[in-house]
Amino acid sequence: MQNNGRPMTAIPGPSVMPDRVLQAMHQPAPDIYGGRLETMTEVIVRDLKAVARTEHDVALYISNGHGVWEASLLNVINQGDKVLSLASGRFGSGWADVAKKLGADVQLLDYGVHESFDAEQLAMILADDKEHKIKALTATHVDTSSSIKYDTPKLRKILDDVGHPALLMVDCIASLGCDRFEMDAWGVDVMIAGCQKGLMTPPGMAFIFFNEKAKQARAKLTQVSPYWDWHPRTNPQIFYQYYGGTAPTHHLFGLEVALQMMVHEEGIENVWQRHETLAKMVWAAFDGWAEEGVISMNVQDPALRSHAVTTAKISGEMATPIREWLRDQHQVTLGFGLGMAPVGDPKVNSYFRIGHMGHLNSHMMLGTLSSLEMGFKKFDIPHGSNGLSNAMQLGINT
């Protein structure tokens, strides 16, 4: 069976890519010194800002998300500066770890993998920082491991209410183009994202969006990494400076088309609505399956759930056998329980993740959910009988 039909990759990135994106990349290498690439870059910058809902700058990097974790910090902090980091999963703590390795004085508020941040605790810590030693507050909009979504406007309000000038830095790698995010309206100073999830392009490009306040922080630094420096990338004297060297030509061909589809054809409001509908179909299925009490979503509060990814648990460490069987026999690939238990802990085999991001529609989502229920039946996992019918009914009512 594994050699027939198209596979379904339902992991939280890389996401399913449109044929139009793949076809756009299938062409010879262009002139890298200007011409078509130069005008394409201007269009891509404009459309990226539209997706992020910002009028400010965006720097383009040949990188994955880990690279722009580093780049974002190197543009706003000196060694020894204090960074307050929030984590509700592997990626929040990962960004904090990068800050620590770069020489920052990091205070990590780790809320585990089942809870959002503690607003009262955060407000108290910021209020107690009378000398404003904390230069940046880092947080993930959606942590790809736990699928917990942070209330970003609440973070801005906490900072404003206590009058703290720390930069609000938000990781939107999992969420940009899936969950609603409005950089300027929400008062975010620095936002990072990647191309391989909601933006439907192969891994290899990542972005930093930053405002005037962040520019002022960069201007005060004693040293900035020459490659990661966002200034020449947003104020290039020569075209190659947009990319710190040779442009990622074929990624740009694909990204241009992906953004055309999102911004100018579907419209970003409709993109957000589609992801919300697909996410709710997934949640409805799990609500039905959970009636037997063996299967559950990691995030119980719907307000804290992402529209891009759902992390779930099966009691008895049976998630891994089901994932492997679906991948090997039915070409359906689900995400493993990354970060949901310590490395080497067999409990990680109880968790799996469904990515519902990017180029997806309802029949693709229903196919994934049906395959998952087939896995429950194959491995005699107790589950409620209303999972699929719940998902379908939600689709009917949408």
mmCIF file of C-alpha atoms in Angstrom:
data_model
loop_
_atom_site.group_PDB
_atom_site.id
_atom_site.type_symbol
_atom_site.label_atom_id
_atom_site.label_comp_id
_atom_site.label_asym_id
_atom_site.label_seq_id
_atom_site.Cartn_x
_atom_site.Cartn_y
_atom_site.Cartn_z
ATOM 1 C CA MET A 1 0.000 0.000 0.000
ATOM 2 C CA GLN A 2 2.849 2.379 0.744
ATOM 3 C CA ASN A 3 3.718 2.870 -2.946
ATOM 4 C CA ASN A 4 0.327 4.098 -4.140
ATOM 5 C CA GLY A 5 -1.374 7.475 -3.963
ATOM 6 C CA ARG A 6 -0.140 10.639 -2.311
ATOM 7 C CA PRO A 7 1.215 10.544 1.246
ATOM 8 C CA MET A 8 -0.344 12.736 3.914
ATOM 9 C CA THR A 9 2.168 14.520 6.113
ATOM 10 C CA ALA A 10 0.211 15.699 9.130
ATOM 11 C CA ILE A 11 3.164 16.828 11.221
ATOM 12 C CA PRO A 12 3.469 20.381 12.578
ATOM 13 C CA GLY A 13 5.861 21.405 9.824
ATOM 14 C CA PRO A 14 7.073 21.074 7.181
ATOM 15 C CA SER A 15 3.503 21.379 6.053
ATOM 16 C CA VAL A 16 1.761 20.190 2.903
ATOM 17 C CA MET A 17 2.868 22.442 0.036
ATOM 18 C CA PRO A 18 0.677 23.538 -2.877
ATOM 19 C CA ASP A 19 1.550 22.115 -6.290
ATOM 20 C CA ARG A 20 1.805 25.704 -7.504
ATOM 21 C CA VAL A 21 4.604 26.370 -5.021
ATOM 22 C CA LEU A 22 6.498 23.254 -6.070
ATOM 23 C CA GLN A 23 6.034 24.050 -9.753
ATOM 24 C CA ALA A 24 7.250 27.606 -9.269
ATOM 25 C CA MET A 25 10.497 26.268 -7.805
ATOM 26 C CA HIS A 26 11.051 23.920 -10.751
ATOM 27 C CA GLN A 27 13.044 26.254 -12.993
ATOM 28 C CA PRO A 28 16.667 27.090 -13.792
ATOM 29 C CA ALA A 29 18.734 29.304 -11.513
ATOM 30 C CA PRO A 30 18.195 33.013 -12.217
ATOM 31 C CA ASP A 31 20.509 36.009 -12.283
ATOM 32 C CA ILE A 32 21.374 36.527 -8.609
ATOM 33 C CA TYR A 33 22.469 40.152 -8.978
ATOM 34 C CA GLY A 34 19.131 41.839 -9.534
ATOM 35 C CA GLY A 35 16.406 41.918 -12.171
ATOM 36 C CA ARG A 36 13.561 39.491 -11.473
ATOM 37 C CA LEU A 37 14.920 38.576 -8.034
ATOM 38 C CA GLU A 38 15.073 42.198 -6.982
ATOM 39 C CA THR A 39 11.465 42.946 -7.842
ATOM 40 C CA MET A 40 10.382 39.600 -6.364
ATOM 41 C CA THR A 41 12.041 40.467 -3.062
ATOM 42 C CA GLU A 42 10.097 43.728 -2.870
ATOM 43 C CA VAL A 43 6.835 41.834 -3.405
ATOM 44 C CA ILE A 44 7.736 39.164 -0.831
ATOM 45 C CA VAL A 45 8.622 41.792 1.787
ATOM 46 C CA ARG A 46 5.312 43.569 1.186
ATOM 47 C CA ASP A 47 3.288 40.366 1.451
ATOM 48 C CA LEU A 48 5.110 39.074 4.526
ATOM 49 C CA LYS A 49 4.216 42.304 6.294
ATOM 50 C CA ALA A 50 0.588 41.796 5.285
ATOM 51 C CA VAL A 51 0.559 38.310 6.843
ATOM 52 C CA ALA A 52 2.165 39.614 10.051
ATOM 53 C CA ARG A 53 -0.089 42.675 10.131
ATOM 54 C CA THR A 54 2.796 45.120 10.462
ATOM 55 C CA GLU A 55 3.976 48.327 8.832
ATOM 56 C CA HIS A 56 7.476 47.848 10.231
ATOM 57 C CA ASP A 57 10.540 46.001 8.913
ATOM 58 C CA VAL A 58 11.175 42.371 8.076
ATOM 59 C CA ALA A 59 14.622 40.851 7.598
ATOM 60 C CA LEU A 60 14.999 37.722 5.430
ATOM 61 C CA TYR A 61 17.421 34.948 6.388
ATOM 62 C CA ILE A 62 18.637 31.696 4.881
ATOM 63 C CA SER A 63 17.903 29.805 8.072
ATOM 64 C CA ASN A 64 15.520 27.683 10.064
ATOM 65 C CA GLY A 65 13.783 28.813 13.237
ATOM 66 C CA HIS A 66 16.788 28.061 15.412
ATOM 67 C CA GLY A 67 18.808 30.529 13.365
ATOM 68 C CA VAL A 68 16.417 33.406 13.901
ATOM 69 C CA TRP A 69 16.184 32.592 17.597
ATOM 70 C CA GLU A 70 19.847 33.524 17.632
ATOM 71 C CA ALA A 71 19.611 36.376 15.146
ATOM 72 C CA SER A 72 16.776 38.082 16.986
ATOM 73 C CA LEU A 73 18.693 38.116 20.260
ATOM 74 C CA LEU A 74 21.978 39.237 18.705
ATOM 75 C CA ASN A 75 20.233 42.334 17.355
ATOM 76 C CA VAL A 76 18.844 43.536 20.692
ATOM 77 C CA ILE A 77 20.964 42.341 23.639
ATOM 78 C CA ASN A 78 24.571 42.535 24.800
ATOM 79 C CA GLN A 79 26.279 39.787 26.755
ATOM 80 C CA GLY A 80 25.202 40.040 30.360
ATOM 81 C CA ASP A 81 21.840 41.648 29.598
ATOM 82 C CA LYS A 82 18.898 40.102 31.411
ATOM 83 C CA VAL A 83 16.265 38.195 29.433
ATOM 84 C CA LEU A 84 13.017 36.932 30.961
ATOM 85 C CA SER A 85 11.833 33.845 29.081
ATOM 86 C CA LEU A 86 8.445 32.131 29.268
ATOM 87 C CA ALA A 87 8.109 28.472 28.332
ATOM 88 C CA SER A 88 5.178 26.099 28.019
ATOM 89 C CA GLY A 89 6.967 23.522 25.941
ATOM 90 C CA ARG A 90 10.232 22.572 24.275
ATOM 91 C CA PHE A 91 10.468 25.593 22.004
ATOM 92 C CA GLY A 92 9.971 28.248 24.642
ATOM 93 C CA SER A 93 12.782 26.726 26.687
ATOM 94 C CA GLY A 94 14.849 26.264 23.529
ATOM 95 C CA TRP A 95 14.847 29.982 22.775
ATOM 96 C CA ALA A 96 15.820 30.668 26.388
ATOM 97 C CA ASP A 97 18.694 28.201 26.078
ATOM 98 C CA VAL A 98 19.991 30.027 23.008
ATOM 99 C CA ALA A 99 19.878 33.323 24.921
ATOM 100 C CA LYS A 100 21.863 31.752 27.758
ATOM 101 C CA LYS A 101 24.513 30.395 25.380
ATOM 102 C CA LEU A 102 24.861 33.856 23.840
ATOM 103 C CA GLY A 103 25.807 35.212 27.243
ATOM 104 C CA ALA A 104 22.498 36.643 28.420
ATOM 105 C CA ASP A 105 21.455 36.485 32.049
ATOM 106 C CA VAL A 106 18.333 34.376 31.551
ATOM 107 C CA GLN A 107 15.490 33.975 34.007
ATOM 108 C CA LEU A 108 13.326 31.112 32.756
ATOM 109 C CA LEU A 109 9.730 30.769 33.891
ATOM 110 C CA ASP A 110 8.984 27.191 32.879
ATOM 111 C CA TYR A 111 5.299 26.277 33.174
ATOM 112 C CA GLY A 112 5.729 22.710 31.975
ATOM 113 C CA VAL A 113 3.872 21.335 28.978
ATOM 114 C CA HIS A 114 0.274 21.552 30.194
ATOM 115 C CA GLU A 115 -0.153 25.155 31.363
ATOM 116 C CA SER A 116 0.035 28.692 29.975
ATOM 117 C CA PHE A 117 1.981 31.472 31.673
ATOM 118 C CA ASP A 118 1.028 32.797 35.108
ATOM 119 C CA ALA A 119 -0.025 36.412 34.534
ATOM 120 C CA GLU A 120 0.175 37.387 38.206
ATOM 121 C CA GLN A 121 3.642 35.932 38.630
ATOM 122 C CA LEU A 122 4.862 37.660 35.475
ATOM 123 C CA ALA A 123 3.442 41.023 36.526
ATOM 124 C CA MET A 124 5.079 40.706 39.949
ATOM 125 C CA ILE A 125 8.505 39.920 38.488
ATOM 126 C CA LEU A 126 8.325 42.832 36.062
ATOM 127 C CA ALA A 127 7.078 45.230 38.750
ATOM 128 C CA ASP A 128 9.913 44.194 41.067
ATOM 129 C CA ASP A 129 12.473 45.010 38.361
ATOM 130 C CA LYS A 130 12.668 48.669 39.406
ATOM 131 C CA GLU A 131 15.969 49.254 37.593
ATOM 132 C CA HIS A 132 14.627 47.723 34.366
ATOM 133 C CA LYS A 133 17.455 45.253 34.083
ATOM 134 C CA ILE A 134 15.216 42.943 32.047
ATOM 135 C CA LYS A 135 15.829 43.977 28.448
ATOM 136 C CA ALA A 136 13.611 41.457 26.686
ATOM 137 C CA LEU A 137 10.658 39.182 27.372
ATOM 138 C CA THR A 138 10.606 36.124 25.082
ATOM 139 C CA ALA A 139 7.528 33.959 24.532
ATOM 140 C CA THR A 140 6.156 31.517 21.980
ATOM 141 C CA HIS A 141 2.815 32.426 20.424
ATOM 142 C CA VAL A 142 2.280 28.697 19.856
ATOM 143 C CA ASP A 143 4.695 26.122 21.207
ATOM 144 C CA THR A 144 4.951 23.429 18.543
ATOM 145 C CA SER A 145 5.561 20.694 21.113
ATOM 146 C CA SER A 146 2.722 21.245 23.583
ATOM 147 C CA SER A 147 0.347 23.109 21.195
ATOM 148 C CA ILE A 148 -0.285 25.730 23.898
ATOM 149 C CA LYS A 149 -1.145 29.174 22.518
ATOM 150 C CA TYR A 150 -0.160 32.232 24.524
ATOM 151 C CA ASP A 151 -2.414 35.271 24.846
ATOM 152 C CA THR A 152 0.013 37.748 23.282
ATOM 153 C CA PRO A 153 -2.107 40.888 23.853
ATOM 154 C CA LYS A 154 -2.187 39.982 27.557
ATOM 155 C CA LEU A 155 1.619 39.939 27.623
ATOM 156 C CA ARG A 156 1.658 43.429 26.116
ATOM 157 C CA LYS A 157 -0.904 44.626 28.677
ATOM 158 C CA ILE A 158 1.127 43.271 31.579
ATOM 159 C CA LEU A 159 4.219 45.098 30.374
ATOM 160 C CA ASP A 160 2.269 48.319 29.888
ATOM 161 C CA ASP A 161 0.396 48.098 33.178
ATOM 162 C CA VAL A 162 3.617 47.909 35.193
ATOM 163 C CA GLY A 163 5.366 50.429 32.934
ATOM 164 C CA HIS A 164 8.190 48.091 31.972
ATOM 165 C CA PRO A 165 10.206 48.936 28.821
ATOM 166 C CA ALA A 166 11.408 45.395 28.013
ATOM 167 C CA LEU A 167 11.066 44.348 24.403
ATOM 168 C CA LEU A 168 8.221 41.917 23.757
ATOM 169 C CA MET A 169 9.706 39.191 21.528
ATOM 170 C CA VAL A 170 7.385 36.496 20.179
ATOM 171 C CA ASP A 171 8.115 33.239 18.367
ATOM 172 C CA CYS A 172 5.456 32.697 15.667
ATOM 173 C CA ILE A 173 7.260 29.907 13.840
ATOM 174 C CA ALA A 174 4.372 27.470 14.342
ATOM 175 C CA SER A 175 1.546 29.976 14.122
ATOM 176 C CA LEU A 176 2.183 32.595 11.427
ATOM 177 C CA GLY A 177 -0.405 32.166 8.702
ATOM 178 C CA CYS A 178 -2.477 29.788 10.871
ATOM 179 C CA ASP A 179 -3.490 31.493 14.107
ATOM 180 C CA ARG A 180 -4.538 35.134 14.120
ATOM 181 C CA PHE A 181 -1.539 37.336 14.825
ATOM 182 C CA GLU A 182 -1.453 41.120 14.562
ATOM 183 C CA MET A 183 2.006 42.409 15.333
ATOM 184 C CA ASP A 184 1.369 46.135 15.405
ATOM 185 C CA ALA A 185 -2.080 46.062 17.008
ATOM 186 C CA TRP A 186 -0.836 43.696 19.701
ATOM 187 C CA GLY A 187 2.262 45.765 20.474
ATOM 188 C CA VAL A 188 4.885 43.140 19.627
ATOM 189 C CA ASP A 189 8.387 44.567 19.202
ATOM 190 C CA VAL A 190 10.143 41.566 17.622
ATOM 191 C CA MET A 191 8.532 38.558 15.952
ATOM 192 C CA ILE A 192 10.216 35.575 14.333
ATOM 193 C CA ALA A 193 8.787 33.077 11.856
ATOM 194 C CA GLY A 194 9.782 30.369 9.383
ATOM 195 C CA CYS A 195 8.629 29.510 5.878
ATOM 196 C CA GLN A 196 7.903 25.790 6.334
ATOM 197 C CA LYS A 197 4.660 25.824 8.290
ATOM 198 C CA GLY A 198 1.805 28.251 7.652
ATOM 199 C CA LEU A 199 3.733 29.809 4.757
ATOM 200 C CA MET A 200 3.718 26.481 2.846
ATOM 201 C CA THR A 201 7.309 26.622 1.516
ATOM 202 C CA PRO A 202 10.152 24.106 2.052
ATOM 203 C CA PRO A 203 12.324 24.664 5.136
ATOM 204 C CA GLY A 204 15.244 27.001 4.620
ATOM 205 C CA MET A 205 14.078 30.587 5.093
ATOM 206 C CA ALA A 206 13.173 32.436 8.267
ATOM 207 C CA PHE A 207 12.203 35.998 9.127
ATOM 208 C CA ILE A 208 12.511 38.629 11.828
ATOM 209 C CA PHE A 209 9.899 41.380 12.000
ATOM 210 C CA PHE A 210 10.877 44.332 14.195
ATOM 211 C CA ASN A 211 9.653 47.813 15.038
ATOM 212 C CA GLU A 212 11.257 51.173 15.857
ATOM 213 C CA LYS A 213 11.734 50.311 19.518
ATOM 214 C CA ALA A 214 13.729 47.234 18.521
ATOM 215 C CA LYS A 215 15.794 49.351 16.116
ATOM 216 C CA GLN A 216 16.683 51.638 18.990
ATOM 217 C CA ALA A 217 17.812 48.649 21.049
ATOM 218 C CA ARG A 218 20.066 47.506 18.218
ATOM 219 C CA ALA A 219 21.584 50.987 17.937
ATOM 220 C CA LYS A 220 22.747 50.758 21.575
ATOM 221 C CA LEU A 221 24.616 47.468 21.164
ATOM 222 C CA THR A 222 28.377 47.396 21.457
ATOM 223 C CA GLN A 223 28.664 44.638 18.852
ATOM 224 C CA VAL A 224 26.356 43.049 16.264
ATOM 225 C CA SER A 225 27.021 39.818 14.381
ATOM 226 C CA PRO A 226 27.881 40.747 10.771
ATOM 227 C CA TYR A 227 25.837 37.905 9.287
ATOM 228 C CA TRP A 228 22.803 38.104 11.574
ATOM 229 C CA ASP A 229 22.670 41.925 11.608
ATOM 230 C CA TRP A 230 19.217 42.940 10.405
ATOM 231 C CA HIS A 231 20.214 46.504 9.444
ATOM 232 C CA PRO A 232 21.819 45.795 6.027
ATOM 233 C CA ARG A 233 19.092 43.272 5.271
ATOM 234 C CA THR A 234 16.423 45.950 5.583
ATOM 235 C CA ASN A 235 18.518 48.866 4.309
ATOM 236 C CA PRO A 236 20.621 47.260 1.549
ATOM 237 C CA GLN A 237 23.034 49.369 -0.462
ATOM 238 C CA ILE A 238 23.547 46.443 -2.845
ATOM 239 C CA PHE A 239 20.940 43.779 -3.613
ATOM 240 C CA TYR A 240 22.875 40.834 -2.119
ATOM 241 C CA GLN A 241 22.712 42.457 1.322
ATOM 242 C CA TYR A 242 19.039 41.486 1.573
ATOM 243 C CA TYR A 243 20.303 37.931 2.121
ATOM 244 C CA GLY A 244 23.791 38.409 3.539
ATOM 245 C CA GLY A 245 25.158 36.921 0.317
ATOM 246 C CA THR A 246 23.663 34.747 -2.414
ATOM 247 C CA ALA A 247 19.863 34.811 -2.425
ATOM 248 C CA PRO A 248 17.916 31.570 -1.713
ATOM 249 C CA THR A 249 16.629 31.730 -5.270
ATOM 250 C CA HIS A 250 14.252 28.786 -5.461
ATOM 251 C CA HIS A 251 12.823 29.338 -2.016
ATOM 252 C CA LEU A 252 11.938 32.825 -3.204
ATOM 253 C CA PHE A 253 10.175 31.445 -6.282
ATOM 254 C CA GLY A 254 8.054 29.231 -4.033
ATOM 255 C CA LEU A 255 7.461 31.801 -1.304
ATOM 256 C CA GLU A 256 6.270 34.408 -3.796
ATOM 257 C CA VAL A 257 3.532 32.061 -4.992
ATOM 258 C CA ALA A 258 2.580 30.930 -1.472
ATOM 259 C CA LEU A 259 2.132 34.538 -0.352
ATOM 260 C CA GLN A 260 0.184 35.359 -3.524
ATOM 261 C CA MET A 261 -2.240 32.563 -2.638
ATOM 262 C CA MET A 262 -2.566 33.634 0.996
ATOM 263 C CA VAL A 263 -2.649 37.420 0.750
ATOM 264 C CA HIS A 264 -4.162 38.183 -2.647
ATOM 265 C CA GLU A 265 -6.318 35.159 -3.468
ATOM 266 C CA GLU A 266 -7.672 33.602 -0.263
ATOM 267 C CA GLY A 267 -7.054 36.619 1.972
ATOM 268 C CA ILE A 268 -5.417 36.375 5.393
ATOM 269 C CA GLU A 269 -8.719 36.653 7.292
ATOM 270 C CA ASN A 270 -10.032 33.667 5.334
ATOM 271 C CA VAL A 271 -6.762 31.785 5.910
ATOM 272 C CA TRP A 272 -7.211 32.255 9.658
ATOM 273 C CA GLN A 273 -10.859 31.194 9.452
ATOM 274 C CA ARG A 274 -10.008 28.051 7.482
ATOM 275 C CA HIS A 275 -7.415 27.027 10.043
ATOM 276 C CA GLU A 276 -9.871 27.660 12.865
ATOM 277 C CA THR A 277 -12.467 25.437 11.196
ATOM 278 C CA LEU A 278 -9.985 22.616 10.585
ATOM 279 C CA ALA A 279 -8.707 22.843 14.154
ATOM 280 C CA LYS A 280 -12.217 22.635 15.538
ATOM 281 C CA MET A 281 -12.862 19.523 13.440
ATOM 282 C CA VAL A 282 -9.826 17.927 15.075
ATOM 283 C CA TRP A 283 -10.988 18.984 18.540
ATOM 284 C CA ALA A 284 -14.500 17.670 17.892
ATOM 285 C CA ALA A 285 -13.060 14.294 16.922
ATOM 286 C CA PHE A 286 -10.985 14.114 20.087
ATOM 287 C CA ASP A 287 -13.957 15.122 22.201
ATOM 288 C CA GLY A 288 -15.813 12.107 20.817
ATOM 289 C CA TRP A 289 -12.886 9.723 21.193
ATOM 290 C CA ALA A 290 -12.195 10.920 24.748
ATOM 291 C CA GLU A 291 -15.563 9.654 25.956
ATOM 292 C CA GLU A 292 -13.848 6.354 26.824
ATOM 293 C CA GLY A 293 -11.222 8.221 28.858
ATOM 294 C CA VAL A 294 -8.058 6.772 27.219
ATOM 295 C CA ILE A 295 -7.459 9.468 24.591
ATOM 296 C CA SER A 296 -7.167 13.162 25.400
ATOM 297 C CA MET A 297 -5.912 16.473 24.067
ATOM 298 C CA ASN A 298 -2.997 18.055 25.882
ATOM 299 C CA VAL A 299 -4.700 21.458 26.111
ATOM 300 C CA GLN A 300 -8.079 21.293 27.810
ATOM 301 C CA ASP A 301 -9.018 24.983 27.555
ATOM 302 C CA PRO A 302 -10.095 25.763 23.949
ATOM 303 C CA ALA A 303 -8.915 29.372 24.376
ATOM 304 C CA LEU A 304 -5.351 28.101 24.801
ATOM 305 C CA ARG A 305 -5.391 25.724 21.824
ATOM 306 C CA SER A 306 -3.582 26.438 18.600
ATOM 307 C CA HIS A 307 -5.247 26.399 15.189
ATOM 308 C CA ALA A 308 -2.001 25.022 13.743
ATOM 309 C CA VAL A 309 -1.218 21.914 15.810
ATOM 310 C CA THR A 310 -2.885 19.636 18.359
ATOM 311 C CA THR A 311 -0.889 17.580 20.846
ATOM 312 C CA ALA A 312 -2.670 14.519 22.201
ATOM 313 C CA LYS A 313 -2.090 11.587 24.531
ATOM 314 C CA ILE A 314 -2.975 7.892 24.479
ATOM 315 C CA SER A 315 -2.582 6.085 27.778
ATOM 316 C CA GLY A 316 -0.253 3.103 27.775
ATOM 317 C CA GLU A 317 2.546 4.436 25.553
ATOM 318 C CA MET A 318 0.677 3.338 22.432
ATOM 319 C CA ALA A 319 1.049 6.521 20.393
ATOM 320 C CA THR A 320 4.344 5.449 18.829
ATOM 321 C CA PRO A 321 3.129 2.054 17.526
ATOM 322 C CA ILE A 322 0.070 3.715 15.986
ATOM 323 C CA ARG A 323 2.158 6.441 14.362
ATOM 324 C CA GLU A 324 4.606 3.942 12.918
ATOM 325 C CA TRP A 325 1.843 1.705 11.572
ATOM 326 C CA LEU A 326 0.032 4.626 9.927
ATOM 327 C CA ARG A 327 3.282 5.866 8.387
ATOM 328 C CA ASP A 328 4.500 2.499 7.112
ATOM 329 C CA GLN A 329 1.212 0.999 5.965
ATOM 330 C CA HIS A 330 -0.980 3.956 5.080
ATOM 331 C CA GLN A 331 1.339 6.888 4.251
ATOM 332 C CA VAL A 332 -0.098 9.066 7.007
ATOM 333 C CA THR A 333 2.642 10.691 9.070
ATOM 334 C CA LEU A 334 1.835 12.203 12.454
ATOM 335 C CA GLY A 335 4.224 14.129 14.689
ATOM 336 C CA PHE A 336 5.860 12.407 17.626
ATOM 337 C CA GLY A 337 5.668 13.671 21.203
ATOM 338 C CA LEU A 338 8.621 16.058 20.942
ATOM 339 C CA GLY A 339 9.410 17.629 24.299
ATOM 340 C CA MET A 340 6.447 16.086 26.082
ATOM 341 C CA ALA A 341 8.667 13.971 28.329
ATOM 342 C CA PRO A 342 12.397 14.012 29.173
ATOM 343 C CA VAL A 343 14.756 12.486 26.626
ATOM 344 C CA GLY A 344 14.814 8.724 27.107
ATOM 345 C CA ASP A 345 11.595 8.659 29.125
ATOM 346 C CA PRO A 346 9.232 6.060 27.606
ATOM 347 C CA LYS A 347 6.305 8.337 28.446
ATOM 348 C CA VAL A 348 7.095 10.242 25.245
ATOM 349 C CA ASN A 349 5.539 7.247 23.458
ATOM 350 C CA SER A 350 2.166 8.236 24.893
ATOM 351 C CA TYR A 351 2.063 11.509 22.944
ATOM 352 C CA PHE A 352 1.596 12.444 19.312
ATOM 353 C CA ARG A 353 0.840 15.620 17.395
ATOM 354 C CA ILE A 354 -1.404 16.416 14.450
ATOM 355 C CA GLY A 355 -0.331 19.324 12.307
ATOM 356 C CA HIS A 356 -3.290 21.117 10.711
ATOM 357 C CA MET A 357 -1.410 23.949 9.051
ATOM 358 C CA GLY A 358 -0.798 25.263 5.574
ATOM 359 C CA HIS A 359 -2.297 23.890 2.365
ATOM 360 C CA LEU A 360 -5.145 21.865 3.864
ATOM 361 C CA ASN A 361 -8.880 21.450 3.427
ATOM 362 C CA SER A 362 -11.604 19.516 5.224
ATOM 363 C CA HIS A 363 -11.382 16.275 3.254
ATOM 364 C CA MET A 364 -7.617 16.082 3.929
ATOM 365 C CA MET A 365 -8.293 16.613 7.618
ATOM 366 C CA LEU A 366 -11.078 14.054 7.701
ATOM 367 C CA GLY A 367 -8.819 11.567 5.927
ATOM 368 C CA THR A 368 -6.196 12.022 8.615
ATOM 369 C CA LEU A 369 -8.726 11.651 11.420
ATOM 370 C CA SER A 370 -10.245 8.554 9.800
ATOM 371 C CA SER A 371 -6.794 6.994 9.485
ATOM 372 C CA LEU A 372 -6.112 7.752 13.139
ATOM 373 C CA GLU A 373 -9.335 6.060 14.218
ATOM 374 C CA MET A 374 -8.361 3.088 12.077
ATOM 375 C CA GLY A 375 -5.150 2.962 14.120
ATOM 376 C CA PHE A 376 -7.152 2.970 17.337
ATOM 377 C CA LYS A 377 -9.118 -0.016 16.085
ATOM 378 C CA LYS A 378 -6.004 -1.843 14.869
ATOM 379 C CA PHE A 379 -4.355 -1.591 18.298
ATOM 380 C CA ASP A 380 -7.528 -2.061 20.360
ATOM 381 C CA ILE A 381 -7.355 1.411 21.885
ATOM 382 C CA PRO A 382 -10.602 2.151 23.736
ATOM 383 C CA HIS A 383 -12.250 5.205 22.250
ATOM 384 C CA GLY A 384 -15.652 6.778 21.962
ATOM 385 C CA SER A 385 -17.651 6.108 18.815
ATOM 386 C CA ASN A 386 -18.567 9.723 18.018
ATOM 387 C CA GLY A 387 -15.162 11.088 16.991
ATOM 388 C CA LEU A 388 -15.539 11.092 13.221
ATOM 389 C CA SER A 389 -19.228 11.943 13.268
ATOM 390 C CA ASN A 390 -18.463 14.952 15.509
ATOM 391 C CA ALA A 391 -15.816 16.183 13.067
ATOM 392 C CA MET A 392 -18.108 15.708 10.087
ATOM 393 C CA GLN A 393 -20.997 17.455 11.770
ATOM 394 C CA LEU A 394 -18.823 20.446 12.524
ATOM 395 C CA GLY A 395 -17.835 20.539 8.858
ATOM 396 C CA ILE A 396 -21.481 20.365 7.824
ATOM 397 C CA ASN A 397 -22.403 23.241 10.124
ATOM 398 C CA THR A 398 -19.552 25.487 8.995
#
